[in-house]
mmCIF file of C-alpha atoms in Angstrom:
data_model
loop_
_atom_site.group_PDB
_atom_site.id
_atom_site.type_symbol
_atom_site.label_atom_id
_atom_site.label_comp_id
_atom_site.label_asym_id
_atom_site.label_seq_id
_atom_site.Cartn_x
_atom_site.Cartn_y
_atom_site.Cartn_z
ATOM 1 C CA MET A 4 -4.762 29.760 24.102
ATOM 2 C CA HIS A 5 -3.406 29.672 27.785
ATOM 3 C CA LEU A 6 -4.007 26.748 29.914
ATOM 4 C CA SER A 7 -3.763 27.555 33.569
ATOM 5 C CA ASP A 8 -1.965 24.855 35.829
ATOM 6 C CA THR A 9 -5.333 24.491 37.637
ATOM 7 C CA ALA A 10 -7.059 23.547 34.488
ATOM 8 C CA ILE A 11 -8.733 20.036 34.516
ATOM 9 C CA LEU A 12 -8.279 18.183 31.337
ATOM 10 C CA ALA A 13 -9.240 14.754 29.799
ATOM 11 C CA GLN A 14 -9.319 13.089 26.541
ATOM 12 C CA LYS A 15 -12.280 14.330 24.585
ATOM 13 C CA PRO A 16 -14.863 11.670 24.111
ATOM 14 C CA GLY A 17 -15.001 10.533 20.456
ATOM 15 C CA VAL A 18 -11.318 10.778 19.904
ATOM 16 C CA LEU A 19 -10.151 7.376 18.778
ATOM 17 C CA ALA A 20 -6.489 6.113 19.538
ATOM 18 C CA ALA A 21 -4.437 3.213 18.071
ATOM 19 C CA ALA A 22 -1.024 2.036 18.832
ATOM 20 C CA ILE A 23 0.803 1.482 15.608
ATOM 21 C CA ASP A 24 4.434 0.440 15.813
ATOM 22 C CA ASP A 25 5.817 2.215 18.697
ATOM 23 C CA LEU A 26 3.751 5.264 18.125
ATOM 24 C CA VAL A 27 0.088 6.196 19.041
ATOM 25 C CA VAL A 28 -2.243 7.602 16.508
ATOM 26 C CA ILE A 29 -5.104 9.553 17.403
ATOM 27 C CA MET A 30 -8.034 10.651 15.239
ATOM 28 C CA SER A 31 -10.468 13.104 15.978
ATOM 29 C CA ALA A 32 -14.361 12.560 15.935
ATOM 30 C CA GLU A 33 -14.720 14.839 13.030
ATOM 31 C CA ARG A 34 -11.992 12.552 11.342
ATOM 32 C CA ALA A 35 -10.521 15.270 9.385
ATOM 33 C CA GLU A 36 -6.889 14.481 10.809
ATOM 34 C CA TYR A 37 -4.745 12.111 12.536
ATOM 35 C CA TYR A 38 -1.902 12.990 14.894
ATOM 36 C CA GLU A 39 0.882 10.990 15.647
ATOM 37 C CA LEU A 40 1.996 10.906 19.372
ATOM 38 C CA ASN A 41 5.725 10.027 20.394
ATOM 39 C CA PRO A 42 6.095 7.626 23.488
ATOM 40 C CA ILE A 43 6.097 10.448 25.840
ATOM 41 C CA ALA A 44 3.188 12.178 24.335
ATOM 42 C CA ALA A 45 1.474 8.761 24.077
ATOM 43 C CA ASP A 46 1.920 8.475 27.939
ATOM 44 C CA ILE A 47 0.498 11.701 28.629
ATOM 45 C CA TRP A 48 -2.665 11.051 26.312
ATOM 46 C CA LYS A 49 -3.101 7.719 28.301
ATOM 47 C CA ARG A 50 -2.892 9.550 31.499
ATOM 48 C CA LEU A 51 -5.689 11.716 30.451
ATOM 49 C CA ALA A 52 -8.123 8.989 30.022
ATOM 50 C CA ASN A 53 -9.303 10.290 33.602
ATOM 51 C CA PRO A 54 -9.568 13.866 34.266
ATOM 52 C CA ARG A 55 -6.276 15.560 35.546
ATOM 53 C CA GLN A 56 -5.131 18.788 36.734
ATOM 54 C CA VAL A 57 -2.341 20.242 34.581
ATOM 55 C CA ALA A 58 -0.179 20.666 37.614
ATOM 56 C CA GLU A 59 -0.820 17.065 38.925
ATOM 57 C CA LEU A 60 0.117 15.788 35.515
ATOM 58 C CA ILE A 61 3.410 17.819 35.447
ATOM 59 C CA ALA A 62 4.245 16.388 38.850
ATOM 60 C CA GLU A 63 3.522 12.831 37.881
ATOM 61 C CA LEU A 64 5.769 13.133 34.909
ATOM 62 C CA VAL A 65 8.414 14.882 36.676
ATOM 63 C CA GLY A 66 8.602 11.808 39.186
ATOM 64 C CA CYS A 67 8.138 9.366 36.378
ATOM 65 C CA TYR A 68 10.869 10.628 33.858
ATOM 66 C CA GLU A 69 13.132 12.096 36.634
ATOM 67 C CA GLY A 70 13.126 15.160 34.608
ATOM 68 C CA ASP A 71 13.865 18.975 35.391
ATOM 69 C CA PRO A 72 10.673 20.320 36.652
ATOM 70 C CA ALA A 73 10.889 23.459 34.635
ATOM 71 C CA LEU A 74 11.733 21.637 31.462
ATOM 72 C CA VAL A 75 9.057 19.101 31.971
ATOM 73 C CA GLY A 76 6.523 21.582 32.801
ATOM 74 C CA SER A 77 7.198 23.762 29.861
ATOM 75 C CA ASP A 78 7.198 20.536 27.463
ATOM 76 C CA VAL A 79 3.845 19.333 29.006
ATOM 77 C CA ARG A 80 2.152 22.623 28.823
ATOM 78 C CA HIS A 81 3.328 23.076 25.210
ATOM 79 C CA LEU A 82 1.796 19.610 24.248
ATOM 80 C CA LEU A 83 -1.438 20.083 26.153
ATOM 81 C CA THR A 84 -1.850 23.465 24.464
ATOM 82 C CA GLU A 85 -1.298 21.833 21.093
ATOM 83 C CA LEU A 86 -3.881 19.092 21.911
ATOM 84 C CA ALA A 87 -6.494 21.576 23.143
ATOM 85 C CA GLY A 88 -5.795 23.819 20.006
ATOM 86 C CA ARG A 89 -6.909 20.878 17.780
ATOM 87 C CA ASP A 90 -9.927 20.244 19.856
ATOM 88 C CA LEU A 91 -8.706 16.805 21.318
ATOM 89 C CA LEU A 92 -9.175 17.600 24.882
ATOM 90 C CA ASP A 93 -12.154 18.341 27.335
ATOM 91 C CA ILE A 94 -11.237 21.326 29.509
ATOM 92 C CA ARG A 95 -12.672 22.613 32.792
ATOM 93 C CA MET B 20 -27.961 -22.675 -10.475
ATOM 94 C CA SER B 21 -25.637 -24.144 -7.826
ATOM 95 C CA ASP B 22 -24.138 -22.172 -4.888
ATOM 96 C CA LEU B 23 -20.869 -20.457 -5.408
ATOM 97 C CA PHE B 24 -17.636 -19.623 -3.341
ATOM 98 C CA LEU B 25 -16.695 -16.062 -2.687
ATOM 99 C CA TYR B 26 -14.127 -15.220 0.004
ATOM 100 C CA GLY B 27 -15.179 -18.180 2.007
ATOM 101 C CA TRP B 28 -18.724 -17.277 1.862
ATOM 102 C CA ARG B 29 -21.402 -19.406 0.398
ATOM 103 C CA ILE B 30 -23.316 -17.393 -2.174
ATOM 104 C CA ARG B 31 -26.685 -18.299 -3.642
ATOM 105 C CA THR B 32 -27.352 -16.140 -6.924
ATOM 106 C CA ASP B 33 -29.888 -15.739 -9.509
ATOM 107 C CA LEU B 34 -27.474 -13.583 -11.349
ATOM 108 C CA PRO B 35 -24.804 -15.462 -13.357
ATOM 109 C CA LEU B 36 -21.400 -15.042 -11.972
ATOM 110 C CA PRO B 37 -19.049 -17.144 -14.263
ATOM 111 C CA GLU B 38 -15.943 -16.097 -12.631
ATOM 112 C CA LEU B 39 -16.692 -17.738 -9.261
ATOM 113 C CA LEU B 40 -15.678 -21.284 -8.229
ATOM 114 C CA PRO B 41 -18.610 -23.678 -7.386
ATOM 115 C CA TRP B 42 -19.158 -24.066 -3.550
ATOM 116 C CA THR B 43 -17.689 -27.344 -2.378
ATOM 117 C CA GLY B 44 -17.680 -26.567 1.422
ATOM 118 C CA ASP B 45 -20.172 -27.473 4.116
ATOM 119 C CA ASP B 46 -23.996 -27.464 3.816
ATOM 120 C CA ARG B 47 -24.479 -24.343 5.688
ATOM 121 C CA VAL B 48 -27.256 -21.843 4.878
ATOM 122 C CA PRO B 49 -25.992 -19.499 2.161
ATOM 123 C CA ASP B 50 -24.076 -16.560 3.666
ATOM 124 C CA ILE B 51 -24.946 -14.368 0.752
ATOM 125 C CA VAL B 52 -28.196 -14.380 -1.322
ATOM 126 C CA VAL B 53 -28.318 -12.397 -4.643
ATOM 127 C CA ARG B 54 -31.751 -12.429 -6.229
ATOM 128 C CA LEU B 55 -33.330 -10.398 -9.025
ATOM 129 C CA GLY B 56 -36.156 -8.358 -8.059
ATOM 130 C CA SER B 57 -37.332 -4.696 -7.828
ATOM 131 C CA VAL B 58 -35.445 -2.093 -5.915
ATOM 132 C CA PRO B 59 -37.498 0.695 -4.364
ATOM 133 C CA PRO B 60 -36.361 4.215 -5.254
ATOM 134 C CA ARG B 61 -34.295 6.323 -2.565
ATOM 135 C CA ASN B 62 -36.343 7.653 0.364
ATOM 136 C CA ASP B 63 -36.074 11.182 1.401
ATOM 137 C CA GLU B 64 -34.746 9.991 4.887
ATOM 138 C CA ASP B 65 -31.857 7.971 3.306
ATOM 139 C CA ARG B 66 -28.461 9.530 3.412
ATOM 140 C CA LEU B 67 -26.849 10.309 0.033
ATOM 141 C CA VAL B 68 -23.279 9.185 0.507
ATOM 142 C CA THR B 69 -22.073 9.196 -3.217
ATOM 143 C CA PRO B 70 -23.905 10.238 -6.201
ATOM 144 C CA PHE B 71 -24.639 6.398 -6.645
ATOM 145 C CA LEU B 72 -24.861 5.145 -3.147
ATOM 146 C CA SER B 73 -27.484 6.052 -0.208
ATOM 147 C CA VAL B 74 -27.770 4.420 3.073
ATOM 148 C CA GLY B 75 -31.019 4.022 4.920
ATOM 149 C CA GLY B 76 -31.697 4.335 8.834
ATOM 150 C CA ASP B 77 -31.550 0.548 9.177
ATOM 151 C CA GLY B 78 -28.116 0.297 7.498
ATOM 152 C CA ALA B 79 -29.672 -1.008 4.064
ATOM 153 C CA ALA B 80 -27.599 0.346 1.205
ATOM 154 C CA ARG B 81 -28.955 1.302 -2.113
ATOM 155 C CA PHE B 82 -26.433 1.468 -5.059
ATOM 156 C CA GLU B 83 -27.505 2.304 -8.595
ATOM 157 C CA ILE B 84 -25.595 2.769 -11.827
ATOM 158 C CA ALA B 85 -27.711 4.258 -14.562
ATOM 159 C CA GLU B 86 -28.438 1.928 -17.456
ATOM 160 C CA VAL B 87 -26.777 -1.037 -15.573
ATOM 161 C CA ALA B 88 -28.690 -1.921 -12.316
ATOM 162 C CA ALA B 89 -29.869 -0.982 -9.068
ATOM 163 C CA PHE B 90 -28.736 -2.948 -6.037
ATOM 164 C CA LEU B 91 -30.097 -3.093 -2.499
ATOM 165 C CA ILE B 92 -27.864 -4.518 0.054
ATOM 166 C CA SER B 93 -29.166 -5.262 3.521
ATOM 167 C CA GLY B 94 -27.736 -6.929 6.543
ATOM 168 C CA GLY B 95 -24.278 -7.843 4.815
ATOM 169 C CA ARG B 96 -26.435 -10.763 3.373
ATOM 170 C CA ASP B 97 -29.018 -9.939 0.963
ATOM 171 C CA ILE B 98 -28.713 -8.498 -2.234
ATOM 172 C CA VAL B 99 -31.787 -7.611 -4.559
ATOM 173 C CA VAL B 100 -30.635 -6.628 -8.230
ATOM 174 C CA GLU B 101 -33.021 -4.716 -10.630
ATOM 175 C CA PRO B 102 -31.175 -5.020 -13.907
ATOM 176 C CA ALA B 103 -31.710 -2.142 -16.568
ATOM 177 C CA VAL B 104 -29.976 -4.426 -19.110
ATOM 178 C CA ALA B 105 -29.589 -8.329 -19.792
ATOM 179 C CA THR B 106 -28.670 -10.190 -16.581
ATOM 180 C CA ASP B 107 -25.523 -11.648 -18.129
ATOM 181 C CA ALA B 108 -24.281 -8.119 -18.984
ATOM 182 C CA PRO B 109 -20.687 -8.005 -17.844
ATOM 183 C CA ASP B 110 -21.278 -4.588 -16.256
ATOM 184 C CA ILE B 111 -23.658 -6.131 -13.681
ATOM 185 C CA ALA B 112 -21.219 -8.702 -12.358
ATOM 186 C CA LEU B 113 -18.414 -5.976 -12.362
ATOM 187 C CA PHE B 114 -20.413 -3.746 -9.997
ATOM 188 C CA LEU B 115 -21.532 -6.708 -8.032
ATOM 189 C CA LEU B 116 -18.179 -7.885 -7.427
ATOM 190 C CA GLY B 117 -17.053 -4.122 -6.984
ATOM 191 C CA SER B 118 -18.832 -1.568 -5.158
ATOM 192 C CA VAL B 119 -21.617 -3.821 -4.051
ATOM 193 C CA LEU B 120 -19.206 -6.179 -2.646
ATOM 194 C CA GLY B 121 -17.390 -3.373 -0.853
ATOM 195 C CA VAL B 122 -20.566 -2.327 0.679
ATOM 196 C CA LEU B 123 -21.520 -5.872 1.613
ATOM 197 C CA CYS B 124 -18.052 -6.182 3.450
ATOM 198 C CA HIS B 125 -18.501 -2.981 5.343
ATOM 199 C CA GLN B 126 -21.935 -4.192 6.486
ATOM 200 C CA ARG B 127 -20.312 -7.579 7.687
ATOM 201 C CA GLY B 128 -17.458 -5.976 9.612
ATOM 202 C CA PHE B 129 -14.696 -7.091 7.430
ATOM 203 C CA LEU B 130 -12.190 -4.601 5.872
ATOM 204 C CA PRO B 131 -11.698 -4.667 2.313
ATOM 205 C CA LEU B 132 -8.526 -3.330 0.617
ATOM 206 C CA HIS B 133 -8.088 -2.005 -2.941
ATOM 207 C CA ALA B 134 -5.406 -4.567 -3.521
ATOM 208 C CA SER B 135 -4.302 -7.631 -5.440
ATOM 209 C CA SER B 136 -3.009 -10.653 -3.039
ATOM 210 C CA LEU B 137 -0.748 -13.273 -3.516
ATOM 211 C CA ALA B 138 0.555 -16.290 -1.790
ATOM 212 C CA ALA B 139 3.922 -16.154 -0.639
ATOM 213 C CA GLY B 140 5.811 -18.585 1.770
ATOM 214 C CA GLY B 141 2.785 -19.502 3.580
ATOM 215 C CA GLY B 142 1.458 -16.243 3.988
ATOM 216 C CA ALA B 143 -0.178 -13.521 1.902
ATOM 217 C CA TRP B 144 1.347 -10.172 0.336
ATOM 218 C CA ALA B 145 -1.335 -7.529 -0.756
ATOM 219 C CA LEU B 146 -0.334 -5.022 -3.532
ATOM 220 C CA ALA B 147 -2.462 -2.050 -2.789
ATOM 221 C CA GLY B 148 -3.215 1.129 -4.803
ATOM 222 C CA GLY B 149 -5.781 3.140 -6.771
ATOM 223 C CA SER B 150 -7.218 2.068 -10.175
ATOM 224 C CA GLY B 151 -4.526 2.037 -12.898
ATOM 225 C CA VAL B 152 -1.582 2.098 -10.560
ATOM 226 C CA GLY B 153 -0.507 -1.448 -11.739
ATOM 227 C CA LYS B 154 -1.399 -3.816 -9.128
ATOM 228 C CA SER B 155 -3.065 -6.379 -11.484
ATOM 229 C CA THR B 156 -0.290 -6.116 -13.968
ATOM 230 C CA LEU B 157 2.534 -6.703 -11.305
ATOM 231 C CA ALA B 158 0.341 -9.448 -9.759
ATOM 232 C CA ALA B 159 0.214 -11.119 -13.134
ATOM 233 C CA ALA B 160 3.885 -11.010 -13.340
ATOM 234 C CA LEU B 161 4.488 -12.467 -9.869
ATOM 235 C CA ILE B 162 1.841 -15.241 -10.900
ATOM 236 C CA ASP B 163 3.951 -16.146 -13.808
ATOM 237 C CA LEU B 164 6.863 -16.447 -11.467
ATOM 238 C CA GLY B 165 4.879 -19.045 -9.469
ATOM 239 C CA GLN B 166 2.982 -17.292 -6.959
ATOM 240 C CA ARG B 167 -0.757 -18.242 -6.432
ATOM 241 C CA MET B 168 -3.195 -15.474 -6.338
ATOM 242 C CA LEU B 169 -6.056 -14.915 -3.646
ATOM 243 C CA ALA B 170 -7.612 -12.014 -5.164
ATOM 244 C CA ASP B 171 -7.193 -9.437 -8.051
ATOM 245 C CA ASP B 172 -9.045 -6.344 -7.156
ATOM 246 C CA VAL B 173 -10.540 -6.517 -3.809
ATOM 247 C CA THR B 174 -8.451 -8.296 -0.948
ATOM 248 C CA ILE B 175 -10.852 -8.877 2.039
ATOM 249 C CA LEU B 176 -9.297 -9.188 5.545
ATOM 250 C CA ASP B 177 -10.537 -11.293 8.247
ATOM 251 C CA ASP B 178 -9.161 -10.251 11.734
ATOM 252 C CA GLU B 179 -9.464 -13.447 13.581
ATOM 253 C CA GLY B 180 -7.784 -11.890 16.741
ATOM 254 C CA GLY B 181 -4.497 -12.770 18.567
ATOM 255 C CA GLY B 182 -2.561 -11.129 15.847
ATOM 256 C CA ARG B 183 -3.873 -13.282 13.072
ATOM 257 C CA MET B 184 -5.115 -11.260 10.128
ATOM 258 C CA LEU B 185 -6.155 -13.362 7.163
ATOM 259 C CA ALA B 186 -6.472 -12.610 3.549
ATOM 260 C CA LEU B 187 -9.481 -14.324 2.024
ATOM 261 C CA PRO B 188 -9.467 -16.121 -1.409
ATOM 262 C CA ALA B 189 -11.730 -14.565 -3.942
ATOM 263 C CA PHE B 190 -12.106 -16.172 -7.378
ATOM 264 C CA PRO B 191 -9.584 -17.150 -9.989
ATOM 265 C CA ARG B 192 -9.768 -14.216 -12.347
ATOM 266 C CA GLN B 193 -7.735 -11.205 -13.064
ATOM 267 C CA LYS B 194 -8.828 -7.970 -15.215
ATOM 268 C CA LEU B 195 -5.944 -6.984 -17.116
ATOM 269 C CA TRP B 196 -5.556 -4.299 -19.844
ATOM 270 C CA ARG B 197 -4.673 -5.450 -23.366
ATOM 271 C CA ASP B 198 -1.244 -4.090 -23.199
ATOM 272 C CA ALA B 199 -0.340 -5.915 -20.125
ATOM 273 C CA LEU B 200 -1.595 -9.196 -21.477
ATOM 274 C CA GLU B 201 0.558 -8.609 -24.512
ATOM 275 C CA ALA B 202 3.537 -7.841 -22.414
ATOM 276 C CA LEU B 203 3.094 -11.020 -20.483
ATOM 277 C CA ASP B 204 2.169 -13.038 -23.584
ATOM 278 C CA ILE B 205 -0.987 -14.159 -22.447
ATOM 279 C CA ALA B 206 -4.006 -14.459 -24.633
ATOM 280 C CA PRO B 207 -6.895 -12.424 -23.535
ATOM 281 C CA GLY B 208 -10.165 -13.832 -22.487
ATOM 282 C CA ARG B 209 -13.669 -12.337 -22.481
ATOM 283 C CA ARG B 210 -13.674 -8.690 -22.830
ATOM 284 C CA LEU B 211 -14.952 -7.046 -19.647
ATOM 285 C CA ARG B 212 -15.113 -3.527 -20.377
ATOM 286 C CA SER B 213 -14.555 -0.818 -23.084
ATOM 287 C CA THR B 214 -13.494 2.515 -22.154
ATOM 288 C CA GLY B 215 -12.620 4.369 -25.122
ATOM 289 C CA ALA B 216 -9.154 3.127 -26.599
ATOM 290 C CA MET B 217 -8.402 0.788 -23.805
ATOM 291 C CA ASP B 218 -10.112 -2.659 -23.328
ATOM 292 C CA LYS B 219 -9.835 -4.774 -20.192
ATOM 293 C CA PHE B 220 -9.947 -8.511 -20.429
ATOM 294 C CA GLU B 221 -10.472 -11.445 -18.229
ATOM 295 C CA ARG B 222 -7.329 -13.522 -17.546
ATOM 296 C CA LEU B 223 -8.378 -16.849 -15.785
ATOM 297 C CA VAL B 224 -5.737 -18.197 -13.427
ATOM 298 C CA GLY B 225 -7.011 -21.652 -13.044
ATOM 299 C CA SER B 226 -4.713 -23.671 -10.735
ATOM 300 C CA ARG B 227 -2.765 -20.585 -9.818
ATOM 301 C CA PHE B 228 -5.717 -19.624 -7.681
ATOM 302 C CA GLN B 229 -4.873 -19.920 -3.796
ATOM 303 C CA ASN B 230 -8.186 -21.311 -2.575
ATOM 304 C CA ALA B 231 -7.592 -21.210 1.186
ATOM 305 C CA ALA B 232 -7.097 -18.044 3.375
ATOM 306 C CA LEU B 233 -3.640 -17.129 4.492
ATOM 307 C CA PRO B 234 -2.078 -14.854 7.161
ATOM 308 C CA LEU B 235 -1.344 -11.497 5.611
ATOM 309 C CA ARG B 236 2.393 -10.812 6.024
ATOM 310 C CA ALA B 237 2.907 -7.519 4.157
ATOM 311 C CA VAL B 238 1.012 -4.655 2.578
ATOM 312 C CA CYS B 239 2.775 -2.889 -0.259
ATOM 313 C CA HIS B 240 1.096 0.411 -1.263
ATOM 314 C CA LEU B 241 2.099 0.957 -4.926
ATOM 315 C CA VAL B 242 3.189 4.142 -6.459
ATOM 316 C CA SER B 243 3.828 4.346 -10.236
ATOM 317 C CA ASP B 244 7.088 6.246 -10.588
ATOM 318 C CA PRO B 245 8.198 6.831 -14.334
ATOM 319 C CA ARG B 246 11.704 8.209 -13.097
ATOM 320 C CA LEU B 247 12.658 4.893 -11.699
ATOM 321 C CA THR B 248 14.194 1.797 -13.713
ATOM 322 C CA GLU B 249 14.029 -0.377 -10.556
ATOM 323 C CA PRO B 250 11.598 -0.802 -7.998
ATOM 324 C CA LEU B 251 12.190 0.859 -4.522
ATOM 325 C CA ILE B 252 10.698 -0.216 -1.219
ATOM 326 C CA GLU B 253 10.348 1.741 1.989
ATOM 327 C CA LYS B 254 8.856 0.825 5.376
ATOM 328 C CA LEU B 255 5.758 2.827 6.430
ATOM 329 C CA ARG B 256 5.349 3.689 10.216
ATOM 330 C CA GLY B 257 2.794 5.345 12.455
ATOM 331 C CA VAL B 258 0.424 7.714 10.798
ATOM 332 C CA ALA B 259 2.174 7.155 7.346
ATOM 333 C CA ALA B 260 1.126 3.562 7.546
ATOM 334 C CA LEU B 261 -2.411 4.250 8.737
ATOM 335 C CA ASP B 262 -2.862 6.995 6.019
ATOM 336 C CA ALA B 263 -1.741 4.504 3.211
ATOM 337 C CA LEU B 264 -4.192 1.872 4.484
ATOM 338 C CA MET B 265 -6.898 4.512 4.843
ATOM 339 C CA SER B 266 -6.285 5.553 1.234
ATOM 340 C CA ASN B 267 -6.323 2.020 0.006
ATOM 341 C CA THR B 268 -9.491 0.880 1.980
ATOM 342 C CA TYR B 269 -12.002 -0.173 -0.644
ATOM 343 C CA ARG B 270 -15.029 1.962 -0.878
ATOM 344 C CA ARG B 271 -13.784 3.915 2.144
ATOM 345 C CA ILE B 272 -16.454 6.719 2.022
ATOM 346 C CA ALA B 273 -19.151 4.014 1.858
ATOM 347 C CA GLY B 274 -17.439 2.221 4.726
ATOM 348 C CA GLU B 275 -17.513 5.216 6.935
ATOM 349 C CA ALA B 276 -21.224 5.762 6.291
ATOM 350 C CA ILE B 277 -22.019 1.990 6.758
ATOM 351 C CA ALA B 278 -19.740 0.790 9.626
ATOM 352 C CA GLY B 279 -19.004 4.335 11.152
ATOM 353 C CA SER B 280 -15.710 6.120 11.083
ATOM 354 C CA GLY B 281 -14.791 4.725 14.647
ATOM 355 C CA PRO B 282 -15.240 1.072 13.946
ATOM 356 C CA LEU B 283 -13.533 1.627 10.424
ATOM 357 C CA PHE B 284 -10.722 3.424 12.019
ATOM 358 C CA ARG B 285 -10.036 0.569 14.603
ATOM 359 C CA ARG B 286 -10.119 -1.971 11.640
ATOM 360 C CA VAL B 287 -7.662 -0.041 9.776
ATOM 361 C CA ALA B 288 -5.414 0.553 12.864
ATOM 362 C CA ALA B 289 -5.591 -3.138 13.672
ATOM 363 C CA VAL B 290 -3.960 -3.951 10.298
ATOM 364 C CA ALA B 291 -1.594 -1.031 10.446
ATOM 365 C CA SER B 292 -0.265 -2.408 13.869
ATOM 366 C CA GLN B 293 -0.188 -6.104 13.181
ATOM 367 C CA VAL B 294 1.065 -6.236 9.539
ATOM 368 C CA PRO B 295 4.373 -4.303 8.100
ATOM 369 C CA GLN B 296 3.274 -1.868 5.686
ATOM 370 C CA PHE B 297 5.433 -0.669 2.697
ATOM 371 C CA GLU B 298 5.574 2.041 0.145
ATOM 372 C CA LEU B 299 6.591 0.189 -3.155
ATOM 373 C CA ARG B 300 7.468 2.736 -6.102
ATOM 374 C CA ILE B 301 7.374 0.706 -9.403
ATOM 375 C CA PRO B 302 8.807 1.799 -12.830
ATOM 376 C CA HIS B 303 6.045 1.759 -15.500
ATOM 377 C CA ASP B 304 8.057 -0.427 -17.986
ATOM 378 C CA LEU B 305 5.980 -3.301 -19.419
ATOM 379 C CA ASP B 306 8.979 -4.545 -21.585
ATOM 380 C CA ARG B 307 10.839 -5.260 -18.236
ATOM 381 C CA LEU B 308 7.897 -6.500 -16.308
ATOM 382 C CA ASP B 309 9.281 -9.973 -15.448
ATOM 383 C CA ARG B 310 12.518 -8.311 -14.209
ATOM 384 C CA ILE B 311 10.727 -5.804 -12.291
ATOM 385 C CA ALA B 312 8.482 -8.646 -10.536
ATOM 386 C CA VAL B 313 11.668 -10.483 -9.597
ATOM 387 C CA ALA B 314 13.111 -7.392 -8.255
ATOM 388 C CA VAL B 315 10.039 -6.936 -6.224
ATOM 389 C CA ARG B 316 10.180 -10.072 -4.716
ATOM 390 C CA ALA B 317 13.582 -9.940 -3.674
ATOM 391 C CA LEU B 318 12.956 -6.452 -2.121
ATOM 392 C CA LEU B 319 10.034 -7.720 -0.101
ATOM 393 C CA ASP B 320 11.785 -10.914 1.043
ATOM 394 C CA GLU B 321 14.610 -8.885 2.327
ATOM 395 C CA ALA B 322 12.352 -6.174 3.819
ATOM 396 C CA LEU B 323 10.318 -8.939 5.708
ATOM 397 C CA ALA B 324 13.438 -10.878 6.778
ATOM 398 C CA GLU B 325 14.761 -7.907 8.742
ATOM 399 C CA PRO B 326 14.136 -8.027 12.482
ATOM 400 C CA VAL B 327 11.297 -6.148 13.722
ATOM 401 C CA GLU B 328 12.169 -3.205 16.064
#
């Protein structure tokens, strides 16, 4: 699946999240699986509580983590593709 | 019959429950009422959750074991029992204090664990695991070392909020296999269940019963490991912690159907995030049970003394 940078994403309703130790665990509505998010992925997930455009999200994270835009962009797109692939996101 | 005590609830019952302590608390209206009566057959609209359990649209649950009894459990409070055998048959109490209690718990919004729980230094330890893994046997050995018992088979948790997760006291009785009783040199009480070659018996713990709730300090998820000669403990984090707790949630399938998978997930996640979770691998060696228990205590004391990262 390819996500364009102009796609607008949000947490899919019905996906539950809980913080356990320093990780966030999310569970899909169909509750077949849980996923563990490391602190950065958890941050991204939290930001998706409201709809966000992919490009916007990348820009925010580049600012926040002072990372190389190309690397941050690539990592974020990869994570978002994973989350979307597991039906955890609403995509517009 | 006078009212009885069960996990801090006042229970009024037509059915004899000799394992429970008498109610000596306040003069509240009973929290739970068990009466004999007729249980209507399953409705077409009811959802069949397991071969024995169905749930109606109003949340009422119907649990039936052929040739034992049918139970109707509503509102986390009212239980109607229609026995197929004599009312003092141990099997009826067994299911009432087992699956029916589990359903009741989920209706009341409490989380039940398949675990024995013991008092330790002002808090409680829960030893969780499936049937036959050795929770009661290990608990029995720890009781012999001086720890009081809160519960033997089902540990019920009360999330008071603000990080306070309490383990509730049940009743002063264990169910142990004959070989465990022999290994611990304990005379068996009433026979509870005969399944082929192996019998389970009552072991009354008397004054070694912890009759007040205690804050839960640790949950150990037991794994029987015949390769080991000594127990091993390992901290569980994140998904591993959550998964272990989900697996050891008592009557989890019923809980998901009754409370909903969202609320249940939140309850389990609250425990996983507030209470340290461990995997405890134990050797299956009844001859060295007392030494294994001593080793388990030392391991857990050490694991809990470590600074939380």
